[in-house]
Coordinates of C-alpha atoms in Angstrom, one line a residue:
X1 CA -23.2 -23.3 29.6
X2 CA -24.4 -26.9 31.2
X3 CA -27.8 -27.9 32.2
X4 CA -27.9 -29.2 35.9
X5 CA -25.0 -27.8 37.9
X6 CA -23.2 -30.2 41.3
X7 CA -26.0 -31.5 44.0
X8 CA -28.4 -31.0 41.8
X9 CA -31.2 -33.8 42.3
X10 CA -32.7 -34.7 39.4
X11 CA -35.9 -36.9 38.9
X12 CA -36.6 -37.1 42.6
X13 CA -33.7 -39.5 43.3
X14 CA -30.8 -38.9 41.7
X15 CA -28.0 -36.4 43.0
X16 CA -25.5 -35.0 40.5
X17 CA -22.2 -35.7 41.2
X18 CA -19.8 -34.1 38.1
X19 CA -20.2 -32.6 34.8
X20 CA -18.6 -35.5 31.9
X21 CA -19.5 -34.1 28.6
X22 CA -21.2 -32.2 26.3
X23 CA -22.9 -33.4 22.5
X24 CA -25.3 -31.3 20.0
X25 CA -28.3 -32.3 22.1
X26 CA -27.1 -33.9 25.4
X27 CA -25.3 -33.6 28.2
X28 CA -23.6 -36.5 30.5
X29 CA -23.4 -36.9 33.9
X30 CA -22.4 -39.1 37.0
X31 CA -24.5 -39.6 39.4
X32 CA -25.6 -41.5 42.5
X33 CA -28.9 -42.3 44.0
X34 CA -30.2 -42.6 47.8
X35 CA -27.2 -45.5 48.5
X36 CA -24.6 -43.8 46.8
X37 CA -24.0 -45.9 43.8
X38 CA -23.0 -44.2 41.2
X39 CA -24.5 -44.0 37.6
X40 CA -24.4 -42.1 34.2
X41 CA -27.1 -39.8 33.2
X42 CA -27.0 -39.0 29.8
X43 CA -29.7 -35.2 29.5
X44 CA -31.3 -35.1 26.2
X45 CA -32.5 -31.1 25.0
X46 CA -35.5 -32.4 22.5
X47 CA -35.6 -28.9 21.1
X48 CA -32.1 -29.5 20.2
X49 CA -32.9 -32.7 18.9
X50 CA -33.9 -33.2 15.0
X51 CA -37.0 -34.4 13.8
X52 CA -35.9 -37.9 12.0
X53 CA -34.5 -38.9 15.6
X54 CA -37.4 -38.6 17.7
X55 CA -40.2 -41.5 17.8
X56 CA -43.6 -40.9 17.2
X57 CA -43.8 -40.7 21.0
X58 CA -42.0 -37.4 20.8
X59 CA -38.9 -39.7 22.9
X60 CA -35.5 -39.4 21.1
X61 CA -34.8 -42.6 19.2
X62 CA -31.6 -43.6 21.4
X63 CA -33.5 -43.3 25.1
X64 CA -36.6 -45.4 23.7
X65 CA -34.2 -48.2 21.8
X66 CA -31.6 -48.4 25.1
X67 CA -35.0 -49.1 27.1
X68 CA -35.8 -52.1 24.8
X69 CA -31.9 -53.2 24.8
X70 CA -30.7 -55.9 27.1
X71 CA -27.2 -57.5 26.7
X72 CA -24.4 -58.0 28.6
X73 CA -21.9 -56.9 26.1
X74 CA -24.5 -53.7 25.8
X75 CA -24.3 -50.7 29.2
X76 CA -28.0 -51.4 31.2
X77 CA -30.5 -49.0 31.1
X78 CA -31.9 -48.5 34.6
X79 CA -34.2 -45.5 33.6
X80 CA -35.8 -43.4 31.3
X81 CA -38.4 -40.3 31.1
X82 CA -39.3 -36.9 30.4
X83 CA -38.4 -34.5 33.5
X84 CA -39.5 -30.6 33.4
X85 CA -36.2 -28.4 34.2
X86 CA -37.1 -24.3 34.6
X87 CA -40.2 -24.3 31.7
X88 CA -37.8 -26.9 29.3
X89 CA -38.8 -30.2 29.4
X90 CA -35.3 -33.4 28.9
X91 CA -35.8 -36.7 28.0
X92 CA -33.3 -38.9 30.1
X93 CA -31.8 -42.5 29.9
X94 CA -29.8 -43.2 33.4
X95 CA -27.4 -46.5 32.9
X96 CA -25.0 -48.1 34.4
X97 CA -21.6 -47.1 35.8
X98 CA -19.1 -48.3 34.5
X99 CA -15.6 -48.8 37.1
X100 CA -13.1 -50.2 34.9
X101 CA -13.2 -47.1 32.4
X102 CA -12.3 -47.3 28.9
X103 CA -11.1 -49.3 26.3
X104 CA -9.6 -45.8 24.3
X105 CA -7.4 -44.5 27.9
X106 CA -6.2 -48.4 28.5
X107 CA -5.2 -49.3 24.9
X108 CA -3.5 -44.8 26.0
X109 CA -1.6 -46.2 28.8
X110 CA -0.9 -50.1 27.8
X111 CA -0.2 -48.8 24.1
X112 CA -1.3 -52.8 22.7
X113 CA -3.0 -55.7 24.7
X114 CA -1.8 -59.0 25.3
X115 CA -3.3 -60.9 21.7
X116 CA -5.2 -63.7 23.9
X117 CA -7.1 -60.7 26.0
X118 CA -7.4 -58.3 22.9
X119 CA -9.6 -61.6 21.0
X120 CA -11.9 -62.0 24.1
X121 CA -12.3 -58.4 24.6
X122 CA -13.3 -58.6 20.8
X123 CA -15.5 -61.6 20.8
X124 CA -17.9 -60.0 23.3
X125 CA -18.3 -56.9 21.5
X126 CA -19.7 -58.7 18.2
X127 CA -21.5 -61.3 20.9
X128 CA -23.1 -57.4 21.4
X129 CA -23.5 -56.3 17.8
X130 CA -25.1 -60.2 17.2
X131 CA -27.8 -58.7 19.4
X132 CA -28.5 -55.8 17.6
X133 CA -27.9 -56.7 14.2
X134 CA -30.5 -59.9 15.7
X135 CA -32.8 -57.4 16.6
X136 CA -36.7 -57.6 14.5
X137 CA -35.7 -53.6 13.0
X138 CA -31.9 -54.3 12.9
X139 CA -30.0 -52.1 14.9
X140 CA -26.3 -50.7 13.5
X141 CA -24.7 -49.2 16.4
X142 CA -22.4 -46.8 13.2
X143 CA -19.9 -45.9 15.8
X144 CA -17.8 -48.5 17.1
X145 CA -14.6 -47.5 17.8
X146 CA -11.9 -47.0 21.1
X147 CA -13.7 -44.6 23.0
X148 CA -17.1 -45.9 23.3
X149 CA -16.3 -49.7 24.6
X150 CA -15.8 -49.5 28.6
X151 CA -14.5 -52.0 30.7
X152 CA -15.2 -53.2 34.1
X153 CA -12.0 -55.5 36.3
X154 CA -11.0 -56.7 39.4
X155 CA -7.8 -56.4 39.7
X156 CA -5.2 -57.2 37.1
X157 CA -7.5 -59.3 35.5
X158 CA -9.8 -57.2 32.5
X159 CA -14.1 -58.6 32.8
X160 CA -16.8 -58.4 29.8
X161 CA -16.4 -54.9 28.0
X162 CA -19.6 -52.7 27.4
X163 CA -20.6 -51.1 24.4
X164 CA -21.8 -47.2 25.5
X165 CA -22.4 -44.1 23.5
X166 CA -25.6 -45.2 21.0
X167 CA -26.1 -41.6 20.0
X168 CA -25.5 -42.8 16.6
X169 CA -27.4 -46.0 16.4
X170 CA -30.3 -46.5 13.6
X171 CA -31.8 -49.2 11.5
X172 CA -29.8 -49.4 8.1
X173 CA -29.0 -46.4 5.6
X174 CA -29.0 -47.1 2.4
X175 CA -28.1 -43.4 0.8
X176 CA -28.9 -40.8 4.0
X177 CA -29.2 -41.3 7.1
X178 CA -30.4 -39.0 9.9
X179 CA -27.3 -38.7 12.6
X180 CA -25.1 -36.6 12.7
X181 CA -22.2 -38.3 10.7
X182 CA -19.4 -35.4 10.9
X183 CA -18.5 -36.5 14.8
X184 CA -17.4 -40.1 13.6
X185 CA -14.1 -41.5 13.5
X186 CA -13.0 -41.0 9.9
X187 CA -10.1 -44.4 9.9
X188 CA -13.3 -46.7 12.0
X189 CA -16.1 -45.7 9.2
X190 CA -15.6 -48.4 6.6
X191 CA -15.2 -46.8 3.1
X192 CA -19.1 -47.2 1.8
X193 CA -20.1 -45.3 5.2
X194 CA -18.5 -42.1 2.8
X195 CA -21.2 -42.9 0.5
X196 CA -24.4 -43.3 3.1
X197 CA -24.3 -46.9 2.7
X198 CA -24.2 -48.5 6.9
X199 CA -25.2 -51.8 7.3
X200 CA -24.5 -54.9 9.6
X201 CA -21.0 -54.9 7.3
X202 CA -20.0 -51.4 8.5
X203 CA -20.0 -52.5 11.9
X204 CA -18.1 -55.4 11.4
X205 CA -15.4 -53.4 9.5
X206 CA -14.8 -51.2 12.4
X207 CA -14.4 -54.1 15.3
X208 CA -11.7 -54.9 12.5
X209 CA -10.0 -51.9 12.9
X210 CA -10.4 -52.3 16.6
X211 CA -9.1 -55.4 17.2
X212 CA -6.2 -54.5 14.8
X213 CA -5.3 -51.2 17.2
X214 CA -5.2 -53.3 20.0
X215 CA -3.3 -56.4 18.9
X216 CA -0.5 -53.8 17.0
X217 CA -1.2 -50.7 19.2
X218 CA -1.5 -48.0 16.1
X219 CA -4.5 -48.0 13.6
X220 CA -4.6 -49.8 10.1
X221 CA -4.8 -47.0 8.3
X222 CA -4.7 -43.4 9.3
X223 CA -5.2 -39.7 8.8
X224 CA -3.8 -36.4 10.2
X225 CA -7.1 -35.7 12.0
X226 CA -6.0 -31.3 12.7
X227 CA -7.2 -31.1 8.7
X228 CA -10.0 -30.0 7.3
X229 CA -12.7 -33.0 7.2
X230 CA -12.4 -33.4 3.0
X231 CA -8.3 -33.3 3.5
X232 CA -8.5 -36.3 6.1
X233 CA -11.1 -38.2 4.7
X234 CA -8.5 -37.7 1.0
X235 CA -5.3 -38.8 3.0
X236 CA -6.6 -41.9 4.4
X237 CA -8.3 -42.7 0.9
X238 CA -5.3 -42.9 -0.3
X239 CA -3.5 -44.6 2.8
X240 CA -6.3 -47.3 2.2
X241 CA -5.2 -47.3 -2.0
X242 CA -2.4 -48.9 -0.3
X243 CA -3.8 -52.4 0.6
X244 CA -3.5 -53.5 4.5
X245 CA -0.4 -54.2 6.2
X246 CA 1.0 -56.1 9.1
X247 CA 4.0 -54.5 11.5
X248 CA 7.4 -56.8 10.6
X249 CA 7.3 -57.4 14.4
X250 CA 4.9 -59.7 15.9
X251 CA 3.7 -59.1 19.1
X252 CA 3.6 -62.7 21.0
X253 CA 0.7 -65.2 20.4
X254 CA -0.1 -63.6 16.9
X255 CA -1.1 -66.5 14.2
X256 CA -1.3 -66.9 10.7
X257 CA -5.3 -67.8 11.6
X258 CA -5.4 -63.5 13.0
X259 CA -3.8 -62.5 10.2
X260 CA -6.6 -64.0 8.0
X261 CA -9.1 -63.0 10.3
X262 CA -8.0 -59.4 9.7
X263 CA -7.7 -59.1 6.3
X264 CA -11.4 -60.5 6.3
X265 CA -12.8 -58.0 8.5
X266 CA -10.8 -55.3 7.0
X267 CA -11.9 -55.6 3.0
X268 CA -12.6 -52.9 1.2
X269 CA -15.3 -54.2 -0.4
X270 CA -18.2 -55.4 1.5
X271 CA -19.2 -58.4 0.2
X272 CA -15.7 -59.3 1.0
X273 CA -16.1 -58.9 5.2
X274 CA -17.5 -61.0 7.2
X275 CA -21.5 -61.3 7.0
X276 CA -22.2 -61.6 10.3
X277 CA -21.1 -61.2 13.8
X278 CA -21.7 -64.9 13.9
X279 CA -19.2 -65.8 11.2
X280 CA -16.5 -63.6 12.8
X281 CA -16.6 -65.0 16.4
X282 CA -16.5 -68.2 14.2
X283 CA -13.1 -66.9 12.9
X284 CA -12.0 -65.8 16.0
X285 CA -12.5 -68.9 17.4
X286 CA -10.8 -71.5 14.8
X287 CA -13.0 -72.0 12.3
X288 CA -11.9 -71.6 8.7
X289 CA -11.5 -68.3 7.1
X290 CA -13.0 -68.4 3.5
X291 CA -10.7 -65.4 2.0
X292 CA -12.0 -63.5 -0.5
X293 CA -11.1 -63.9 -4.0
X294 CA -7.8 -61.7 -5.4
X295 CA -9.3 -60.8 -8.0
X296 CA -12.3 -59.3 -8.9
X297 CA -13.7 -61.0 -11.8
X298 CA -13.3 -64.3 -9.6
X299 CA -16.1 -63.3 -7.7
X300 CA -18.8 -65.7 -7.2
X301 CA -22.2 -64.6 -8.0
X302 CA -24.8 -64.5 -5.6
X303 CA -26.7 -67.6 -5.0
X304 CA -29.8 -68.0 -6.1
X305 CA -31.7 -69.2 -3.2
X306 CA -30.3 -66.3 -0.4
X307 CA -27.1 -64.0 -0.8
X308 CA -26.3 -61.2 1.8
X309 CA -26.7 -57.5 0.3
X310 CA -25.4 -54.6 1.7
X311 CA -27.7 -54.0 4.8
X312 CA -25.9 -57.7 5.5
X313 CA -29.9 -58.8 5.3
X314 CA -30.6 -62.2 4.0
X315 CA -32.7 -62.5 0.7
X316 CA -33.8 -65.9 0.7
X317 CA -36.2 -67.0 -1.6
X318 CA -35.2 -64.7 -4.6
X319 CA -33.8 -65.5 -8.0
X320 CA -30.7 -63.7 -9.0
X321 CA -31.7 -60.4 -10.1
X322 CA -35.2 -60.4 -9.3
X323 CA -36.3 -57.0 -10.3
X324 CA -37.6 -54.6 -7.1
X325 CA -40.9 -54.7 -6.3
X326 CA -41.8 -51.0 -7.8
X327 CA -45.8 -50.3 -7.8
X328 CA -46.3 -47.8 -10.4
X329 CA -49.3 -45.3 -9.7
X330 CA -51.9 -43.2 -12.1
X331 CA -50.6 -39.7 -11.5
X332 CA -54.4 -38.8 -10.0
X333 CA -53.3 -36.9 -7.1
X334 CA -53.4 -32.7 -6.6
X335 CA -50.1 -31.9 -8.1
X336 CA -48.3 -29.0 -8.2
X337 CA -51.4 -27.8 -6.1
X338 CA -49.7 -28.6 -3.6
X339 CA -46.1 -27.1 -3.7
X340 CA -46.0 -24.0 -1.6
X341 CA -44.6 -21.2 -3.4
X342 CA -42.2 -22.0 -6.4
X343 CA -44.2 -20.4 -8.9
X344 CA -41.4 -20.1 -10.8
X345 CA -40.4 -24.3 -10.8
X346 CA -43.7 -25.0 -11.3
X347 CA -44.0 -22.9 -14.3
X348 CA -40.5 -23.8 -15.4
X349 CA -41.3 -27.6 -15.4
X350 CA -45.0 -27.2 -17.4
X351 CA -43.6 -25.1 -20.0
X352 CA -40.1 -27.1 -20.4
X353 CA -40.8 -30.6 -19.9
X354 CA -44.5 -31.6 -19.3
X355 CA -46.0 -29.5 -21.7
X356 CA -43.8 -31.4 -24.5
X357 CA -44.0 -34.6 -22.5
X358 CA -48.2 -34.8 -22.4
X359 CA -48.1 -33.4 -26.2
X360 CA -45.5 -35.7 -27.9
X361 CA -47.6 -34.5 -31.6
X362 CA -46.9 -31.0 -31.5
X363 CA -43.3 -31.8 -30.2
X364 CA -42.8 -33.7 -33.5
X365 CA -44.1 -31.4 -35.3
X366 CA -41.7 -29.1 -34.6
X367 CA -38.9 -31.5 -33.3
X368 CA -38.5 -30.6 -30.3
X369 CA -35.6 -32.1 -28.3
X370 CA -37.8 -34.9 -25.9
X371 CA -37.4 -34.2 -22.1
X372 CA -35.1 -37.3 -21.3
X373 CA -34.2 -36.4 -17.3
X374 CA -33.9 -34.2 -14.6
X375 CA -32.0 -33.7 -11.1
X376 CA -33.5 -31.9 -8.7
X377 CA -30.6 -31.0 -5.5
X378 CA -30.1 -28.9 -2.7
X379 CA -29.7 -28.8 1.1
X380 CA -32.3 -31.3 3.1
X381 CA -36.0 -30.8 3.7
X382 CA -36.6 -28.4 1.3
X383 CA -39.0 -30.7 -0.3
X384 CA -37.1 -32.5 -3.4
X385 CA -38.7 -35.4 -3.3
X386 CA -42.0 -34.2 -2.6
X387 CA -42.0 -32.0 -5.5
X388 CA -40.6 -35.1 -7.4
X389 CA -43.6 -36.8 -6.5
X390 CA -46.2 -33.8 -7.0
X391 CA -44.4 -33.6 -10.7
X392 CA -45.3 -36.8 -11.5
X393 CA -49.2 -36.5 -10.3
X394 CA -49.0 -33.2 -12.0
X395 CA -48.4 -35.1 -15.7
X396 CA -51.3 -37.8 -15.2
X397 CA -48.6 -40.6 -16.2
X398 CA -47.8 -44.1 -14.6
X399 CA -45.5 -43.3 -11.5
X400 CA -43.0 -45.2 -9.3
X401 CA -41.1 -43.8 -6.3
X402 CA -37.9 -45.9 -6.1
X403 CA -35.8 -44.9 -3.0
X404 CA -31.9 -46.5 -2.2
X405 CA -33.2 -48.9 -0.7
X406 CA -35.7 -50.1 -2.7
X407 CA -32.1 -51.1 -4.4
X408 CA -30.3 -52.6 -1.7
X409 CA -28.3 -55.3 -3.8
X410 CA -26.9 -52.2 -5.5
X411 CA -23.2 -53.1 -4.2
X412 CA -23.4 -57.0 -5.5
X413 CA -23.4 -58.4 -8.9
X414 CA -27.5 -59.7 -10.1
X415 CA -28.3 -55.7 -9.2
X416 CA -27.7 -54.7 -12.9
X417 CA -30.2 -57.1 -14.2
X418 CA -32.5 -55.5 -11.4
X419 CA -32.0 -52.0 -13.1
X420 CA -32.5 -53.3 -16.2
X421 CA -35.9 -55.0 -14.9
X422 CA -36.6 -51.7 -13.6
X423 CA -36.3 -49.7 -16.7
X424 CA -38.6 -52.4 -18.7
X425 CA -41.6 -52.1 -16.6
X426 CA -41.9 -48.9 -17.1
X427 CA -41.4 -48.5 -20.2
X428 CA -44.2 -51.8 -21.0
X429 CA -45.9 -49.0 -18.8
X430 CA -45.4 -46.3 -20.9
X431 CA -45.7 -42.8 -20.4
X432 CA -44.0 -43.2 -17.0
X433 CA -42.1 -40.9 -14.5
X434 CA -39.1 -42.5 -12.8
X435 CA -38.7 -41.3 -9.0
X436 CA -35.5 -41.6 -7.4
X437 CA -34.6 -40.1 -4.6
X438 CA -31.5 -40.2 -3.2
X439 CA -29.7 -40.4 -6.5
X440 CA -26.6 -40.0 -5.5
X441 CA -26.6 -43.5 -3.8
X442 CA -27.6 -45.2 -6.6
X443 CA -25.6 -43.7 -9.0
X444 CA -22.4 -42.7 -7.2
X445 CA -18.9 -41.2 -8.3
X446 CA -16.5 -44.1 -9.5
X447 CA -13.9 -42.8 -9.3
X448 CA -14.6 -41.4 -5.2
X449 CA -15.7 -45.0 -4.2
X450 CA -13.8 -48.2 -3.0
X451 CA -16.6 -50.5 -4.6
X452 CA -14.7 -52.3 -7.4
X453 CA -18.0 -54.4 -7.9
X454 CA -20.2 -51.1 -8.7
X455 CA -19.0 -49.7 -11.6
X456 CA -21.3 -52.2 -13.7
X457 CA -24.7 -51.5 -11.8
X458 CA -23.8 -47.8 -12.5
X459 CA -22.4 -48.0 -16.5
X460 CA -26.6 -50.1 -16.2
X461 CA -27.7 -47.1 -15.3
X462 CA -25.9 -45.1 -18.2
X463 CA -27.7 -47.5 -20.5
X464 CA -30.1 -47.6 -19.5
X465 CA -30.9 -43.8 -18.6
X466 CA -29.8 -42.9 -22.6
X467 CA -32.6 -41.7 -24.8
X468 CA -35.4 -43.1 -22.2
X469 CA -37.7 -40.4 -22.8
X470 CA -37.8 -41.4 -26.5
X471 CA -39.2 -44.8 -25.6
X472 CA -41.8 -43.0 -23.1
X473 CA -39.4 -43.0 -19.4
X474 CA -39.0 -39.9 -17.9
X475 CA -36.9 -39.6 -15.3
X476 CA -36.7 -37.4 -12.1
X477 CA -34.3 -37.8 -9.3
X478 CA -33.4 -35.3 -6.3
X479 CA -30.5 -35.0 -4.3
X480 CA -27.9 -33.5 -1.4
X481 CA -24.8 -34.1 -2.9
X482 CA -25.3 -34.1 -6.7
X483 CA -21.0 -33.4 -6.1
X484 CA -21.2 -37.2 -5.6
X485 CA -23.1 -38.6 -8.4
X486 CA -21.1 -40.0 -11.4
X487 CA -20.5 -37.0 -13.8
X488 CA -21.8 -39.3 -17.2
X489 CA -25.0 -39.5 -15.1
X490 CA -25.5 -36.0 -15.5
X491 CA -24.9 -35.8 -19.7
X492 CA -27.2 -34.1 -21.5
X493 CA -29.5 -37.6 -23.9
X494 CA -29.1 -39.0 -19.7
X495 CA -30.0 -36.4 -17.0
X496 CA -30.9 -33.2 -19.4
X497 CA -31.6 -30.3 -16.6
X498 CA -30.0 -29.8 -12.9
X499 CA -32.4 -27.8 -10.6
X500 CA -31.2 -26.3 -7.4
X501 CA -34.3 -26.3 -5.1
X502 CA -33.5 -23.3 -2.4
X503 CA -34.6 -23.1 1.6
X504 CA -38.0 -21.8 1.4
X505 CA -38.9 -18.0 0.9
X506 CA -41.0 -16.0 3.0
X507 CA -44.5 -16.3 0.4
X508 CA -43.1 -20.1 0.8
X509 CA -43.3 -20.4 4.5
X510 CA -46.6 -18.4 5.2
X511 CA -47.8 -21.1 2.8
X512 CA -46.5 -24.3 4.2
X513 CA -47.3 -23.0 7.9
X514 CA -51.1 -22.3 6.4
X515 CA -50.9 -25.8 5.0
X516 CA -49.7 -27.8 8.3
X517 CA -52.3 -25.7 11.0
X518 CA -54.8 -27.1 8.1
X519 CA -57.4 -28.4 10.1
X520 CA -56.1 -28.3 13.8
X521 CA -57.9 -26.0 15.6
X522 CA -56.1 -22.1 16.2
X523 CA -57.1 -19.2 17.4
X524 CA -55.1 -15.7 16.0
X525 CA -52.2 -17.0 14.1
X526 CA -50.6 -14.9 11.7
X527 CA -48.7 -17.3 9.1
X528 CA -47.1 -14.2 7.6
X529 CA -45.8 -13.0 10.9
X530 CA -44.9 -16.5 11.4
X531 CA -43.1 -16.1 7.6
X532 CA -41.1 -13.1 9.2
X533 CA -39.7 -15.0 11.8
X534 CA -38.6 -18.0 10.1
X535 CA -35.9 -17.2 7.9
X536 CA -34.0 -20.4 6.5
X537 CA -36.2 -22.7 8.2
X538 CA -37.1 -25.8 4.9
X539 CA -40.4 -27.8 5.5
X540 CA -39.5 -30.2 7.2
X541 CA -38.5 -27.6 10.0
X542 CA -42.0 -25.6 9.7
X543 CA -43.7 -29.1 9.6
X544 CA -41.8 -30.3 12.9
X545 CA -42.6 -27.1 14.8
X546 CA -46.5 -26.3 13.8
X547 CA -46.3 -31.0 15.2
X548 CA -44.6 -29.6 18.5
X549 CA -47.4 -26.8 19.1
X550 CA -50.4 -29.1 18.4
X551 CA -48.6 -31.1 21.0
X552 CA -48.4 -28.9 23.4
X553 CA -52.1 -27.1 22.9
X554 CA -53.0 -30.6 23.1
X555 CA -52.6 -31.0 26.6
X556 CA -53.0 -27.6 27.5
X557 CA -56.7 -28.4 25.9
X558 CA -56.6 -25.3 24.1
X559 CA -56.3 -23.7 20.6
X560 CA -53.2 -23.4 18.9
X561 CA -52.2 -19.5 19.4
X562 CA -49.8 -17.4 17.9
X563 CA -48.2 -17.5 21.5
X564 CA -47.5 -20.8 21.5
X565 CA -45.7 -20.6 18.1
X566 CA -44.1 -18.1 19.3
X567 CA -42.8 -20.2 21.4
X568 CA -41.7 -22.8 19.6
X569 CA -40.1 -21.3 17.2
X570 CA -38.3 -19.4 20.1
X571 CA -36.3 -22.4 21.2
X572 CA -35.7 -23.7 17.1
X573 CA -33.0 -23.3 15.2
X574 CA -32.9 -24.0 11.5
X575 CA -31.9 -27.3 10.7
X576 CA -29.6 -25.7 7.4
X577 CA -27.3 -23.5 8.8
X578 CA -25.9 -20.6 7.2
X579 CA -22.7 -22.4 6.7
X580 CA -23.9 -24.9 4.8
X581 CA -26.1 -22.5 2.8
X582 CA -22.6 -20.9 1.7
X583 CA -21.3 -24.8 1.0
X584 CA -24.6 -25.2 -1.0
X585 CA -23.5 -21.9 -2.4
X586 CA -20.4 -23.3 -3.6
X587 CA -22.0 -26.6 -5.1
X588 CA -24.3 -24.6 -7.5
X589 CA -21.8 -22.4 -8.9
X590 CA -19.9 -26.3 -9.4
X591 CA -22.8 -27.7 -11.4
X592 CA -24.7 -25.3 -13.2
X593 CA -21.0 -22.9 -14.1
X594 CA -20.7 -19.3 -12.8
X595 CA -21.6 -17.9 -16.5
X596 CA -24.6 -20.0 -17.4
X597 CA -26.4 -19.4 -13.9
X598 CA -25.5 -15.6 -14.0
X599 CA -27.5 -14.8 -17.3
X600 CA -30.7 -16.7 -16.5
X601 CA -33.2 -15.9 -13.8
X602 CA -32.9 -17.8 -11.0
X603 CA -35.3 -20.8 -10.0
X604 CA -37.7 -21.3 -7.2
X605 CA -37.2 -19.8 -3.6
X606 CA -34.9 -16.3 -3.6
X607 CA -32.6 -16.5 -0.4
X608 CA -33.1 -14.3 2.5
X609 CA -30.8 -13.2 5.9
X610 CA -31.7 -12.0 9.1

């Protein structure tokens, strides 16, 4: 059911003309102002937007960014704000109405565009991306497709295109995007996005797909959208293995230069593409196109005074293979005392891992195997990274947390030395705990990835993980997608234990409410009752609920009450759905085997149902 109806007045001076479309947490309308000037209105249900997609001020990331951006190739933002409808608050974004229409609709009618027109349109799109990529904090569109380009026209002349729909806008991502990916069009996605890498270079790949489609009237690689997502993705992956092909009949105006441009733009390995939107534009305007090497071994190593990494940033002034800037801290915090619930898991870690690490003499006396590494996996938001950090504190050893972005050049040559130096430093400071967050982004399966240059980096990880516990280095890794980790990493002697971290049980949820409400003004709050009504809520859901209730209470200048918390929860749903939990049950069976799982007591939270 739409939020607004035709002829409703919105924000005081806009009248709704008609509903356009509905997304997971937003709706789009055509509206007019008092002068009958048309605009697009996008209205956001704040209660349905994930906390990670909200800014510190509580505004959707898309809205706040659009309000700051101004470029002729981007749809112009005219007004943003918060509006109350009934007893709910909505964020909104009002942008120019573009008369021409969607590029996708134009291609559906015309099949393809004249080559010169396609090139000019592509240049304009790239100018908009150059503006986004050049922001002080780089912005990536992540969803460049024909349906997200609108155009103005006067008569028969196609004028400047406008990039629309910033719903997937983000900073560069190395491992786990905070935006929804299920609605992204597969055929426009760069290969590395399937393992969680979103960068300037993945945007440029999408533009390459768009250019090919406008020139030839078809996609460079396609898949059957009616199939399941996994089947369609596999079909696309197989199609891309055949390489880039051009139709036998070339359209009028096609040149060898444009062939080279498309080959470079659609390179399956990110570092073989254009390094920037400006370089892409230069090639379209006739500048020499440097083709990627035909053999991977002939690729030149990165320059010592600056090379383009996966996220497209220039790493000027860093020597080749410079180690990540890891900061080792002494484990002196509260350790497991800060972890709500999970008593069984904590006891297992103390008995099987921490005691052995801390009492090496006894371990040697009884010839106990020195633990090497473990993987915490499970649904997002369940506190795996937090548990890993608290584990490190519990040991009292030196430790550092390494995120996938800390090894941002994992897909270029030279990163093998970076990985080696990280472990060298850990051994020098032993006993040490290395906490690897988003491990699947650091050691993705070599069978699934199209990154030929990645094998050396994964091999380096394998070498460094081999019996590293004997040298005083223990590895604890976290992942939402352990099935995407290279299987060789998960063998005994590298990662010895794989532990599933499920959603919090009732006792853990009660403790999470108590922890999040601590040191805030409260009145008659029953955390046990709150735990009863939040089945399948993860730690991040509870933190968001308490914070949202605190905002409501603060503006009303009253303590946080049970009533305010319950009203907040009534408008929320667990971020981990029942469908996701069912998929994770299957994943757990795959990772541990049904026999091993049935033979031992489950670890961690107990699964509950409504």
